[in-house]
Tab-separated table of C-alpha atoms in Angstrom:
chain	number	residue	atom	x	y	z
A	28	MET	CA	-0.024	-0.007	-0.010
A	29	SER	CA	1.552	3.429	-0.894
A	30	ILE	CA	0.659	6.442	1.097
A	31	PRO	CA	2.031	9.721	-0.258
A	32	ARG	CA	5.130	10.611	1.779
A	33	SER	CA	4.116	14.154	1.778
A	34	ASN	CA	1.472	13.860	4.537
A	35	ILE	CA	0.481	10.964	6.610
A	36	THR	CA	-2.447	11.937	8.911
A	37	VAL	CA	-2.596	9.811	12.039
A	38	GLY	CA	-5.632	10.203	14.147
A	39	PHE	CA	-5.469	9.085	17.816
A	40	LEU	CA	-8.714	8.810	19.556
A	41	ILE	CA	-8.777	9.866	23.195
A	42	PHE	CA	-11.765	9.544	25.547
A	43	PRO	CA	-12.523	9.594	29.248
A	44	GLY	CA	-11.074	6.573	30.983
A	45	ILE	CA	-8.307	6.169	28.314
A	46	THR	CA	-5.144	4.163	29.332
A	47	GLN	CA	-2.712	6.855	28.345
A	48	LEU	CA	0.183	4.593	27.240
A	49	ASP	CA	-2.039	2.814	24.809
A	50	MET	CA	-1.978	5.992	22.827
A	51	THR	CA	1.284	7.700	23.823
A	52	GLY	CA	3.331	4.539	22.960
A	53	PRO	CA	2.183	4.353	19.396
A	54	PHE	CA	2.108	8.168	19.168
A	55	GLU	CA	5.903	8.264	20.002
A	56	VAL	CA	6.527	5.728	17.285
A	57	LEU	CA	4.108	6.894	14.518
A	58	SER	CA	4.744	10.626	14.971
A	59	ARG	CA	8.347	9.970	14.025
A	60	MET	CA	7.469	8.818	10.523
A	61	GLN	CA	8.485	11.209	7.617
A	62	ASN	CA	5.847	13.853	7.398
A	63	ALA	CA	3.468	12.307	9.988
A	64	ARG	CA	0.733	14.690	10.967
A	65	PRO	CA	-0.565	13.339	14.402
A	66	LEU	CA	-3.982	14.460	15.577
A	67	LEU	CA	-5.553	13.834	19.016
A	68	ILE	CA	-9.182	13.484	18.509
A	69	GLY	CA	-11.786	13.790	21.166
A	70	LYS	CA	-15.594	13.668	21.012
A	71	ASP	CA	-15.355	17.348	21.891
A	72	ARG	CA	-12.389	19.510	22.858
A	73	SER	CA	-12.626	18.789	26.576
A	74	PRO	CA	-9.271	17.318	28.021
A	75	VAL	CA	-9.408	13.868	29.425
A	76	SER	CA	-7.343	12.501	32.010
A	77	ASP	CA	-5.785	9.192	33.127
A	78	ARG	CA	-4.512	9.115	36.835
A	79	GLY	CA	-3.844	12.802	36.629
A	80	LEU	CA	-2.226	12.894	33.243
A	81	ILE	CA	-4.311	15.421	31.188
A	82	LEU	CA	-4.609	14.881	27.541
A	83	THR	CA	-6.033	17.695	25.328
A	84	PRO	CA	-7.603	17.045	22.055
A	85	THR	CA	-6.409	18.898	18.981
A	86	HIS	CA	-9.530	17.958	17.031
A	87	ASP	CA	-12.928	16.606	17.640
A	88	PHE	CA	-15.626	14.536	15.923
A	89	LEU	CA	-16.312	17.461	13.606
A	90	LEU	CA	-13.215	16.472	11.742
A	91	THR	CA	-14.200	15.987	8.119
A	92	GLU	CA	-10.929	14.885	6.560
A	93	SER	CA	-10.097	11.228	6.117
A	94	LEU	CA	-7.238	9.730	8.234
A	95	ASP	CA	-4.451	7.595	6.731
A	96	ILE	CA	-4.176	5.874	10.187
A	97	LEU	CA	-6.713	5.577	12.959
A	98	VAL	CA	-5.348	4.504	16.323
A	99	VAL	CA	-8.004	3.378	18.878
A	100	PRO	CA	-6.457	2.978	22.364
A	101	GLY	CA	-8.209	1.192	25.275
A	102	GLY	CA	-8.772	1.649	28.884
A	103	PRO	CA	-11.641	1.279	31.496
A	104	GLY	CA	-13.432	4.139	29.527
A	105	VAL	CA	-13.942	1.757	26.476
A	106	ASP	CA	-16.906	0.416	28.271
A	107	GLU	CA	-18.715	3.731	28.070
A	108	ALA	CA	-17.346	4.593	24.709
A	109	MET	CA	-18.657	1.259	23.160
A	110	LEU	CA	-22.143	2.395	24.310
A	111	ASP	CA	-21.825	6.048	23.015
A	112	GLN	CA	-23.466	6.155	19.556
A	113	ALA	CA	-21.444	9.217	18.315
A	114	THR	CA	-18.181	7.476	19.341
A	115	VAL	CA	-19.040	4.218	17.734
A	116	LYS	CA	-20.245	6.148	14.464
A	117	PHE	CA	-17.017	8.232	14.395
A	118	VAL	CA	-14.821	5.085	14.827
A	119	ARG	CA	-16.784	3.298	12.089
A	120	GLU	CA	-16.634	6.033	9.509
A	121	LYS	CA	-12.993	6.958	10.080
A	122	ALA	CA	-11.896	3.227	10.128
A	123	GLU	CA	-13.577	2.634	6.925
A	124	GLU	CA	-11.820	5.383	5.261
A	125	ALA	CA	-8.474	4.782	6.755
A	126	ARG	CA	-5.757	2.842	5.182
A	127	TYR	CA	-4.578	1.381	8.558
A	128	VAL	CA	-6.601	0.942	11.716
A	129	LEU	CA	-4.954	0.138	14.954
A	130	GLY	CA	-6.756	-1.305	17.942
A	131	ILE	CA	-4.567	-1.237	21.024
A	132	CYS	CA	-5.327	-3.011	24.241
A	133	THR	CA	-9.124	-2.990	24.788
A	134	GLY	CA	-9.392	-0.510	21.843
A	135	SER	CA	-10.063	-3.437	19.683
A	136	LEU	CA	-13.271	-3.944	21.631
A	137	LEU	CA	-14.407	-0.543	20.442
A	138	LEU	CA	-13.540	-1.388	16.892
A	139	ALA	CA	-15.499	-4.714	17.330
A	140	ALA	CA	-18.465	-2.826	18.835
A	141	ALA	CA	-18.552	-0.721	15.656
A	142	GLY	CA	-18.746	-3.997	13.625
A	143	LEU	CA	-15.485	-3.578	12.051
A	144	LEU	CA	-13.881	-6.927	13.071
A	145	ILE	CA	-16.691	-9.330	11.988
A	146	GLY	CA	-14.963	-12.578	10.774
A	147	ARG	CA	-11.590	-10.934	11.207
A	148	ARG	CA	-8.735	-12.119	13.392
A	149	ALA	CA	-7.940	-9.737	16.169
A	150	GLY	CA	-6.485	-9.436	19.658
A	151	GLY	CA	-6.452	-7.251	22.633
A	152	HIS	CA	-5.616	-6.983	26.281
A	153	TRP	CA	-5.452	-10.540	27.813
A	154	GLN	CA	-8.059	-9.802	30.352
A	155	ALA	CA	-10.613	-8.837	27.800
A	156	ARG	CA	-9.859	-10.297	24.484
A	157	ASP	CA	-12.266	-13.312	24.918
A	158	LEU	CA	-15.038	-10.843	24.836
A	159	LEU	CA	-14.147	-10.048	21.168
A	160	ALA	CA	-15.814	-13.226	20.213
A	161	ARG	CA	-19.258	-11.740	21.137
A	162	PHE	CA	-18.819	-9.357	18.233
A	163	GLY	CA	-17.893	-12.128	15.766
A	164	VAL	CA	-14.182	-11.774	16.005
A	165	ASP	CA	-11.731	-14.658	15.590
A	166	VAL	CA	-9.842	-14.022	18.771
A	167	SER	CA	-5.912	-13.980	18.612
A	168	ASN	CA	-3.906	-14.378	21.662
A	169	GLU	CA	-0.823	-12.996	19.895
A	170	ARG	CA	0.826	-9.712	20.931
A	171	THR	CA	0.260	-8.274	17.481
A	172	THR	CA	-2.311	-9.462	14.925
A	173	ILE	CA	-2.746	-8.204	11.412
A	174	ASP	CA	-5.902	-8.893	9.383
A	175	GLY	CA	-6.063	-6.796	6.166
A	176	LYS	CA	-5.886	-3.207	7.323
A	177	TYR	CA	-6.812	-4.004	10.950
A	178	PHE	CA	-3.745	-4.121	13.224
A	179	THR	CA	-4.746	-5.078	16.786
A	180	ALA	CA	-2.282	-5.412	19.712
A	181	GLY	CA	-2.335	-6.886	23.211
A	182	GLY	CA	-2.389	-4.781	26.409
A	183	VAL	CA	-0.849	-1.448	26.658
A	184	THR	CA	2.776	-1.795	25.718
A	185	ALA	CA	2.058	-4.032	22.735
A	186	GLY	CA	1.070	-0.815	20.986
A	187	ILE	CA	4.756	0.105	20.654
A	188	ASP	CA	5.467	-3.190	18.912
A	189	MET	CA	2.432	-2.759	16.748
A	190	ALA	CA	3.323	0.801	15.681
A	191	LEU	CA	6.761	-0.288	14.650
A	192	ARG	CA	5.084	-2.886	12.290
A	193	VAL	CA	3.010	-0.131	10.828
A	194	ILE	CA	6.103	1.964	10.000
A	195	ALA	CA	7.801	-1.081	8.416
A	196	GLU	CA	4.642	-1.505	6.346
A	197	ILE	CA	4.528	1.975	5.247
A	198	GLU	CA	7.950	3.191	5.067
A	199	GLY	CA	9.933	-0.073	5.068
A	200	GLU	CA	12.239	-1.824	7.366
A	201	ASP	CA	14.924	0.793	7.490
A	202	ALA	CA	12.617	3.430	8.629
A	203	ALA	CA	11.228	1.108	11.311
A	204	MET	CA	14.682	0.261	12.441
A	205	ARG	CA	15.705	3.957	12.638
A	206	VAL	CA	12.747	4.698	14.947
A	207	GLN	CA	13.459	1.624	16.991
A	208	LEU	CA	17.032	2.839	17.512
A	209	GLN	CA	15.950	6.397	18.245
A	210	ILE	CA	13.678	5.321	21.049
A	211	GLU	CA	16.275	2.731	22.010
A	212	TYR	CA	13.765	-0.001	22.017
A	213	ALA	CA	15.823	-3.077	23.246
A	214	PRO	CA	13.553	-3.955	26.134
A	215	GLU	CA	14.815	-5.616	29.324
A	216	PRO	CA	11.666	-6.539	31.184
A	217	LEU	CA	12.423	-7.064	34.954
A	218	PHE	CA	10.607	-10.414	35.090
A	219	ALA	CA	9.060	-12.942	32.769
A	220	ALA	CA	5.711	-11.751	33.871
A	221	GLY	CA	4.279	-9.878	30.932
A	222	THR	CA	1.760	-12.441	29.824
A	223	PRO	CA	-0.616	-14.608	31.689
A	224	TYR	CA	1.072	-17.582	30.284
A	225	GLU	CA	4.522	-16.686	31.790
A	226	ALA	CA	3.570	-14.847	34.856
A	227	PRO	CA	3.371	-16.855	38.162
A	228	ALA	CA	-0.086	-18.063	38.849
A	229	HIS	CA	-0.495	-16.068	42.010
A	230	ILE	CA	0.085	-12.863	40.091
A	231	VAL	CA	-2.483	-13.802	37.474
A	232	ASP	CA	-4.990	-14.652	40.136
A	233	SER	CA	-4.415	-11.510	42.081
A	234	LEU	CA	-5.098	-9.273	39.046
A	235	LEU	CA	-8.168	-11.412	38.118
A	236	SER	CA	-9.664	-11.064	41.508
A	237	MET	CA	-8.565	-7.389	41.835
A	238	HIS	CA	-10.464	-6.632	38.581
A	239	ARG	CA	-13.551	-8.890	39.075
A	240	ALA	CA	-15.923	-5.961	39.290
A	241	ARG	CA	-14.534	-4.182	36.385
A	242	ARG	CA	-14.784	-7.438	34.347
A	243	GLN	CA	-18.466	-7.813	35.289
A	244	SER	CA	-19.328	-4.266	34.283
A	245	ARG	CA	-17.255	-4.784	31.066
A	246	GLU	CA	-19.227	-7.985	30.280
A	247	THR	CA	-22.596	-6.014	30.801
A	248	ALA	CA	-21.292	-3.271	28.444
A	249	VAL	CA	-20.327	-5.773	25.787
A	250	GLU	CA	-23.822	-7.287	25.907
A	251	LYS	CA	-25.468	-3.892	25.409
A	252	ALA	CA	-23.160	-3.004	22.698
A	253	CYS	CA	-23.795	-6.162	20.993
A	254	GLU	CA	-27.502	-5.441	21.099
A	255	SER	CA	-26.887	-2.098	19.836
A	256	LEU	CA	-24.956	-3.563	16.867
A	257	LEU	CA	-27.737	-6.103	16.325
A	258	ASP	CA	-30.345	-3.318	16.133
A	259	GLY	CA	-28.364	-1.668	13.398
A	260	LYS	CA	-28.705	-5.025	11.436
A	261	THR	CA	-25.010	-4.787	10.808
A	262	ALA	CA	-24.517	-8.344	12.057
A	263	PRO	CA	-27.639	-10.397	12.431
A	264	SER	CA	-25.751	-13.574	13.354
A	265	LEU	CA	-23.969	-11.943	16.238
A	266	CYS	CA	-24.756	-11.676	19.845
A	267	ASP	CA	-27.147	-14.555	19.991
A	268	LYS	CA	-27.530	-15.211	23.703
A	269	HIS	CA	-28.301	-18.851	23.087
A	270	ALA	CA	-25.140	-19.339	21.116
A	271	THR	CA	-22.224	-20.976	22.742
B	27	MET	CA	14.100	2.005	52.054
B	28	SER	CA	10.596	2.145	53.265
B	29	ILE	CA	8.137	4.739	52.117
B	30	PRO	CA	4.788	4.922	53.788
B	31	ARG	CA	2.284	3.035	51.661
B	32	SER	CA	-0.359	5.596	52.288
B	33	ASN	CA	1.083	8.230	50.090
B	34	ILE	CA	3.902	8.112	47.412
B	35	THR	CA	4.177	11.495	45.639
B	36	VAL	CA	5.784	11.014	42.248
B	37	GLY	CA	6.767	14.182	40.453
B	38	PHE	CA	7.262	14.145	36.706
B	39	LEU	CA	9.091	17.174	35.289
B	40	ILE	CA	7.776	18.422	32.038
B	41	PHE	CA	9.204	21.160	29.891
B	42	PRO	CA	9.176	22.519	26.237
B	43	GLY	CA	10.935	20.081	23.960
B	44	ILE	CA	10.276	16.987	26.115
B	45	THR	CA	10.213	13.559	24.522
B	46	GLN	CA	6.767	12.591	25.820
B	47	LEU	CA	7.261	8.819	26.083
B	48	ASP	CA	10.173	9.470	28.450
B	49	MET	CA	7.667	10.626	30.798
B	50	THR	CA	4.435	8.799	29.827
B	51	GLY	CA	6.125	5.415	29.900
B	52	PRO	CA	7.316	5.677	33.550
B	53	PHE	CA	4.068	7.425	34.339
B	54	GLU	CA	1.959	4.512	33.263
B	55	VAL	CA	4.123	2.174	35.536
B	56	LEU	CA	4.626	4.476	38.621
B	57	SER	CA	1.134	5.702	38.770
B	58	ARG	CA	-0.122	2.159	39.162
B	59	MET	CA	1.645	1.820	42.574
B	60	GLN	CA	-0.632	1.521	45.580
B	61	ASN	CA	-1.412	5.116	46.699
B	62	ALA	CA	0.783	6.810	44.088
B	63	ARG	CA	0.052	10.501	43.647
B	64	PRO	CA	1.487	11.495	40.367
B	65	LEU	CA	2.072	15.149	39.686
B	66	LEU	CA	3.166	16.830	36.358
B	67	ILE	CA	5.425	19.706	37.115
B	68	GLY	CA	6.116	22.471	34.799
B	69	LYS	CA	8.210	25.640	35.286
B	70	ASP	CA	4.813	27.334	35.146
B	71	ARG	CA	1.361	26.143	34.259
B	72	SER	CA	1.698	26.560	30.459
B	73	PRO	CA	1.102	23.383	28.569
B	74	VAL	CA	4.079	21.947	26.628
B	75	SER	CA	3.858	19.894	23.390
B	76	ASP	CA	5.781	17.275	21.697
B	77	ARG	CA	4.941	16.719	18.067
B	78	GLY	CA	1.426	17.882	18.798
B	79	LEU	CA	0.839	15.923	21.983
B	80	ILE	CA	-0.091	18.584	24.494
B	81	LEU	CA	0.877	17.955	28.132
B	82	THR	CA	-0.549	20.129	30.868
B	83	PRO	CA	1.244	20.615	34.222
B	84	THR	CA	-0.815	19.998	37.337
B	85	HIS	CA	1.818	21.838	39.424
B	86	ASP	CA	4.679	24.312	38.892
B	87	PHE	CA	7.922	25.215	40.555
B	88	LEU	CA	6.012	27.041	43.394
B	89	LEU	CA	5.543	23.400	44.756
B	90	THR	CA	6.689	23.389	48.375
B	91	GLU	CA	6.225	19.753	49.314
B	92	SER	CA	8.958	17.202	49.003
B	93	LEU	CA	8.651	14.395	46.359
B	94	ASP	CA	9.132	10.741	47.178
B	95	ILE	CA	10.224	10.124	43.606
B	96	LEU	CA	11.415	12.664	40.927
B	97	VAL	CA	11.278	11.712	37.418
B	98	VAL	CA	13.339	13.768	34.871
B	99	PRO	CA	12.553	12.861	31.282
B	100	GLY	CA	14.746	13.980	28.406
B	101	GLY	CA	14.091	15.321	24.912
B	102	PRO	CA	15.589	17.866	22.619
B	103	GLY	CA	14.396	20.593	25.152
B	104	VAL	CA	16.937	19.315	27.729
B	105	ASP	CA	19.600	21.594	26.202
B	106	GLU	CA	17.553	24.678	27.033
B	107	ALA	CA	16.586	23.205	30.402
B	108	MET	CA	20.116	22.635	31.454
B	109	LEU	CA	20.860	26.362	30.892
B	110	ASP	CA	17.735	27.572	32.685
B	111	GLN	CA	18.728	28.410	36.224
B	112	ALA	CA	15.264	28.089	37.672
B	113	THR	CA	14.925	24.607	36.244
B	114	VAL	CA	18.305	23.382	37.340
B	115	LYS	CA	17.697	24.864	40.844
B	116	PHE	CA	14.246	23.110	41.067
B	117	VAL	CA	15.681	19.748	39.865
B	118	ARG	CA	18.554	20.128	42.302
B	119	GLU	CA	16.318	20.790	45.264
B	120	LYS	CA	13.702	18.224	44.582
B	121	ALA	CA	16.260	15.566	43.829
B	122	GLU	CA	18.133	16.156	47.008
B	123	GLU	CA	14.938	15.763	49.041
B	124	ALA	CA	13.548	12.853	47.133
B	125	ARG	CA	14.078	9.193	48.045
B	126	TYR	CA	14.372	8.085	44.390
B	127	VAL	CA	15.471	10.142	41.426
B	128	LEU	CA	14.908	8.918	37.928
B	129	GLY	CA	16.766	10.258	34.824
B	130	ILE	CA	15.271	8.872	31.694
B	131	CYS	CA	16.944	9.287	28.255
B	132	THR	CA	18.715	12.739	28.191
B	133	GLY	CA	16.980	13.569	31.472
B	134	SER	CA	20.247	12.293	33.140
B	135	LEU	CA	22.060	15.317	31.430
B	136	LEU	CA	19.751	17.577	33.360
B	137	LEU	CA	20.502	15.813	36.601
B	138	ALA	CA	24.210	15.979	35.799
B	139	ALA	CA	23.968	19.752	34.957
B	140	ALA	CA	22.534	20.185	38.467
B	141	GLY	CA	25.721	18.535	39.881
B	142	LEU	CA	23.772	15.584	41.183
B	143	LEU	CA	25.774	12.830	39.492
B	144	ILE	CA	29.323	13.795	40.267
B	145	GLY	CA	31.342	10.567	40.781
B	146	ARG	CA	28.234	8.498	40.296
B	147	ARG	CA	27.537	5.929	37.643
B	148	ALA	CA	24.701	6.844	35.263
B	149	GLY	CA	23.466	6.252	31.717
B	150	GLY	CA	21.358	7.895	29.188
B	151	HIS	CA	20.326	7.950	25.523
B	152	TRP	CA	23.055	6.257	23.434
B	153	GLN	CA	23.531	9.526	21.293
B	154	ALA	CA	24.233	11.637	24.390
B	155	ARG	CA	25.488	9.665	27.307
B	156	ASP	CA	29.156	10.282	26.526
B	157	LEU	CA	28.433	13.890	27.264
B	158	LEU	CA	27.639	13.034	30.889
B	159	ALA	CA	31.440	12.634	31.502
B	160	ARG	CA	31.733	16.339	31.133
B	161	PHE	CA	29.821	16.657	34.450
B	162	GLY	CA	32.004	14.166	36.312
B	163	VAL	CA	29.734	11.119	35.672
B	164	ASP	CA	31.073	7.626	35.371
B	165	VAL	CA	29.232	6.806	32.253
B	166	SER	CA	27.175	3.504	31.950
B	167	ASN	CA	26.131	2.013	28.553
B	168	GLU	CA	23.611	-0.179	30.401
B	169	ARG	CA	19.814	0.112	29.752
B	170	THR	CA	19.260	0.782	33.484
B	171	THR	CA	21.870	1.948	35.964
B	172	ILE	CA	21.281	2.335	39.726
B	173	ASP	CA	23.734	4.262	42.001
B	174	GLY	CA	22.343	4.945	45.316
B	175	LYS	CA	19.006	6.761	44.859
B	176	TYR	CA	19.784	7.728	41.341
B	177	PHE	CA	18.137	5.458	38.743
B	178	THR	CA	19.077	6.380	35.232
B	179	ALA	CA	17.930	4.785	32.055
B	180	GLY	CA	18.874	4.777	28.373
B	181	GLY	CA	16.715	6.266	25.556
B	182	VAL	CA	12.935	6.746	25.716
B	183	THR	CA	11.650	3.197	26.125
B	184	ALA	CA	14.170	2.285	28.827
B	185	GLY	CA	12.064	4.392	31.244
B	186	ILE	CA	9.542	1.611	31.344
B	187	ASP	CA	12.094	-0.950	32.444
B	188	MET	CA	13.433	1.460	35.043
B	189	ALA	CA	10.105	2.242	36.429
B	190	LEU	CA	9.368	-1.431	37.007
B	191	ARG	CA	12.683	-1.610	38.972
B	192	VAL	CA	11.606	1.257	41.105
B	193	ILE	CA	8.317	-0.538	41.929
B	194	ALA	CA	10.167	-3.713	42.772
B	195	GLU	CA	12.385	-1.653	45.180
B	196	ILE	CA	9.561	0.190	46.813
B	197	GLU	CA	6.657	-2.416	46.851
B	198	GLY	CA	8.453	-5.635	46.184
B	199	GLU	CA	8.717	-8.080	43.205
B	200	ASP	CA	5.073	-9.200	43.310
B	201	ALA	CA	3.843	-5.531	42.928
B	202	ALA	CA	6.181	-5.085	39.950
B	203	MET	CA	5.062	-8.295	38.377
B	204	ARG	CA	1.467	-7.265	38.732
B	205	VAL	CA	2.119	-3.897	36.978
B	206	GLN	CA	4.072	-5.560	34.356
B	207	LEU	CA	1.219	-8.125	33.635
B	208	GLN	CA	-1.413	-5.270	33.679
B	209	ILE	CA	0.553	-3.470	30.992
B	210	GLU	CA	1.186	-6.720	29.225
B	211	TYR	CA	4.940	-5.898	29.029
B	212	ALA	CA	6.333	-8.984	27.060
B	213	PRO	CA	7.909	-6.981	24.308
B	214	GLU	CA	8.456	-8.382	20.885
B	215	PRO	CA	10.656	-5.821	19.181
B	216	LEU	CA	10.337	-6.104	15.464
B	217	PHE	CA	14.030	-5.947	14.770
B	218	ALA	CA	17.319	-6.424	16.682
B	219	ALA	CA	17.866	-2.624	16.259
B	220	GLY	CA	17.233	-1.127	19.647
B	221	THR	CA	20.834	-0.379	20.581
B	222	PRO	CA	23.746	0.931	18.451
B	223	TYR	CA	25.569	-2.297	19.172
B	224	GLU	CA	22.980	-4.545	17.560
B	225	ALA	CA	21.433	-2.129	14.825
B	226	PRO	CA	22.890	-2.541	11.355
B	227	ALA	CA	25.728	-0.088	10.871
B	228	HIS	CA	23.892	1.949	8.037
B	229	ILE	CA	20.991	2.600	10.476
B	230	VAL	CA	23.278	3.843	13.194
B	231	ASP	CA	25.166	6.030	10.659
B	232	SER	CA	22.039	7.490	9.211
B	233	LEU	CA	20.755	8.586	12.616
B	234	LEU	CA	24.133	10.108	13.597
B	235	SER	CA	24.286	12.098	10.350
B	236	MET	CA	20.586	13.122	10.596
B	237	HIS	CA	21.202	14.470	14.139
B	238	ARG	CA	24.610	16.040	13.495
B	239	ALA	CA	23.225	19.640	14.036
B	240	ARG	CA	21.458	18.741	17.095
B	241	ARG	CA	24.409	16.980	18.529
B	242	GLN	CA	26.596	20.011	17.945
B	243	SER	CA	24.152	22.428	19.665
B	244	ARG	CA	23.836	19.933	22.497
B	245	GLU	CA	27.639	19.922	22.882
B	246	THR	CA	27.527	23.615	23.068
B	247	ALA	CA	24.823	23.601	25.671
B	248	VAL	CA	26.684	21.056	27.736
B	249	GLU	CA	29.774	23.336	27.766
B	250	LYS	CA	27.752	26.193	28.946
B	251	ALA	CA	25.948	24.238	31.595
B	252	CYS	CA	29.385	23.030	32.663
B	253	GLU	CA	30.653	26.549	33.066
B	254	SER	CA	27.609	27.455	34.955
B	255	LEU	CA	28.097	24.562	37.321
B	256	LEU	CA	31.690	25.594	37.809
B	257	ASP	CA	30.650	29.180	38.623
B	258	GLY	CA	28.480	27.693	41.444
B	259	LYS	CA	31.737	26.055	42.753
B	260	THR	CA	29.860	22.883	43.049
B	261	ALA	CA	32.475	20.918	41.181
B	262	PRO	CA	35.769	22.699	40.860
B	263	SER	CA	37.423	19.705	39.077
B	264	LEU	CA	34.920	19.475	36.442
B	265	CYS	CA	34.659	20.944	32.969
B	266	ASP	CA	38.295	21.635	32.641
B	267	LYS	CA	38.601	22.329	28.946
B	268	HIS	CA	42.132	21.032	28.961
B	269	ALA	CA	41.266	17.799	30.584
B	270	THR	CA	40.940	14.758	28.198
């Protein structure tokens, strides 16, 4: 796919309850592309915050131009975003026009809720990716998953890996290596604890129990988003409560 | 070192010309500590921006309280920050009071310019860490370097590794593993290109030549900062232009 080198517009969705590194990680990488034009897009111009880090949109849903790349981060606020019709509509429209669509962490749930991932292979944060199946997604447990123009990544830090893959696609391997070296991305994780498969069982269990309430409210949100998608007749075979 | 679990104040310095991921990476990790109270501290309350990402300080240099942890990120703006007396003074005072001081990327240059790393072992971004020697630093090429309370990290993404080490110190290994799993930090870098030692030579060369002008202005800034440190009589043996 060739995008004119003169201008690559990259839109990063931001919303209340965002997990900031889902966005700022890919932002650091993608904004280093030649002639990248990064936009932070909120529903309106109100700043949003994550644990005290304030993010201010540069654009809002009135944006008319097409994006070359749409980046949809995740966070606890995805539950509300999935149920907000203006957000779902904006994501659907901009994703359909875009050449590349990134879903980071639970951002892929928002893409799925917009009906964009039906029949596609996609991943997300390990604590939520099973829920993608409710939207007709073929769930991937990989850190980065590419299906057509949909690039979905696992939790939070996986967005950095994914963004480098996007540069490699658009500008080639040398460009991706240059950015990787600029940001000195030669990680040395302190423990082998970054996935539920390698982390000690008591660590996995403690997170699952710590997040039980959030998981339940997320399941409820997914069911509602599913019904809403069904109402739109976008995916009549989805969300059948009697299905396994 | 024991910090009361009830309140861990983490101050993140922000300034014009910051590299945002130097700050947002550690922010994501450290703000997940039990009872962390993260503050974004600017010289004044004016927002700063990095490639269009706007960061808004929650506090400014009028902050009187001590920080448990001070995080100093880097970026092109470090050159100017090193020469700004108010910034150097603020960093010196808050670092001296803090229990942990993090220098991420070229943030360690700012710590060094404040005379905080004399005779200490410290690292930084691969394109700038040799300059630390001008401030009497024993330069480390490691991704993370700990000397007493000074935790310095290599370029940009190294801040994530370093922040996890800080949690392990303060709250223990289980807490660090929980955060590592929450942010799904099991990196899969696309290439072996994250350090100048492993990246292909033509990639290293292209970055060095791309950044030649910036390197020159940085060298000038370091010399000036060095003279300024000398004027303060903090380190009479430093910055001798006749020294090797």
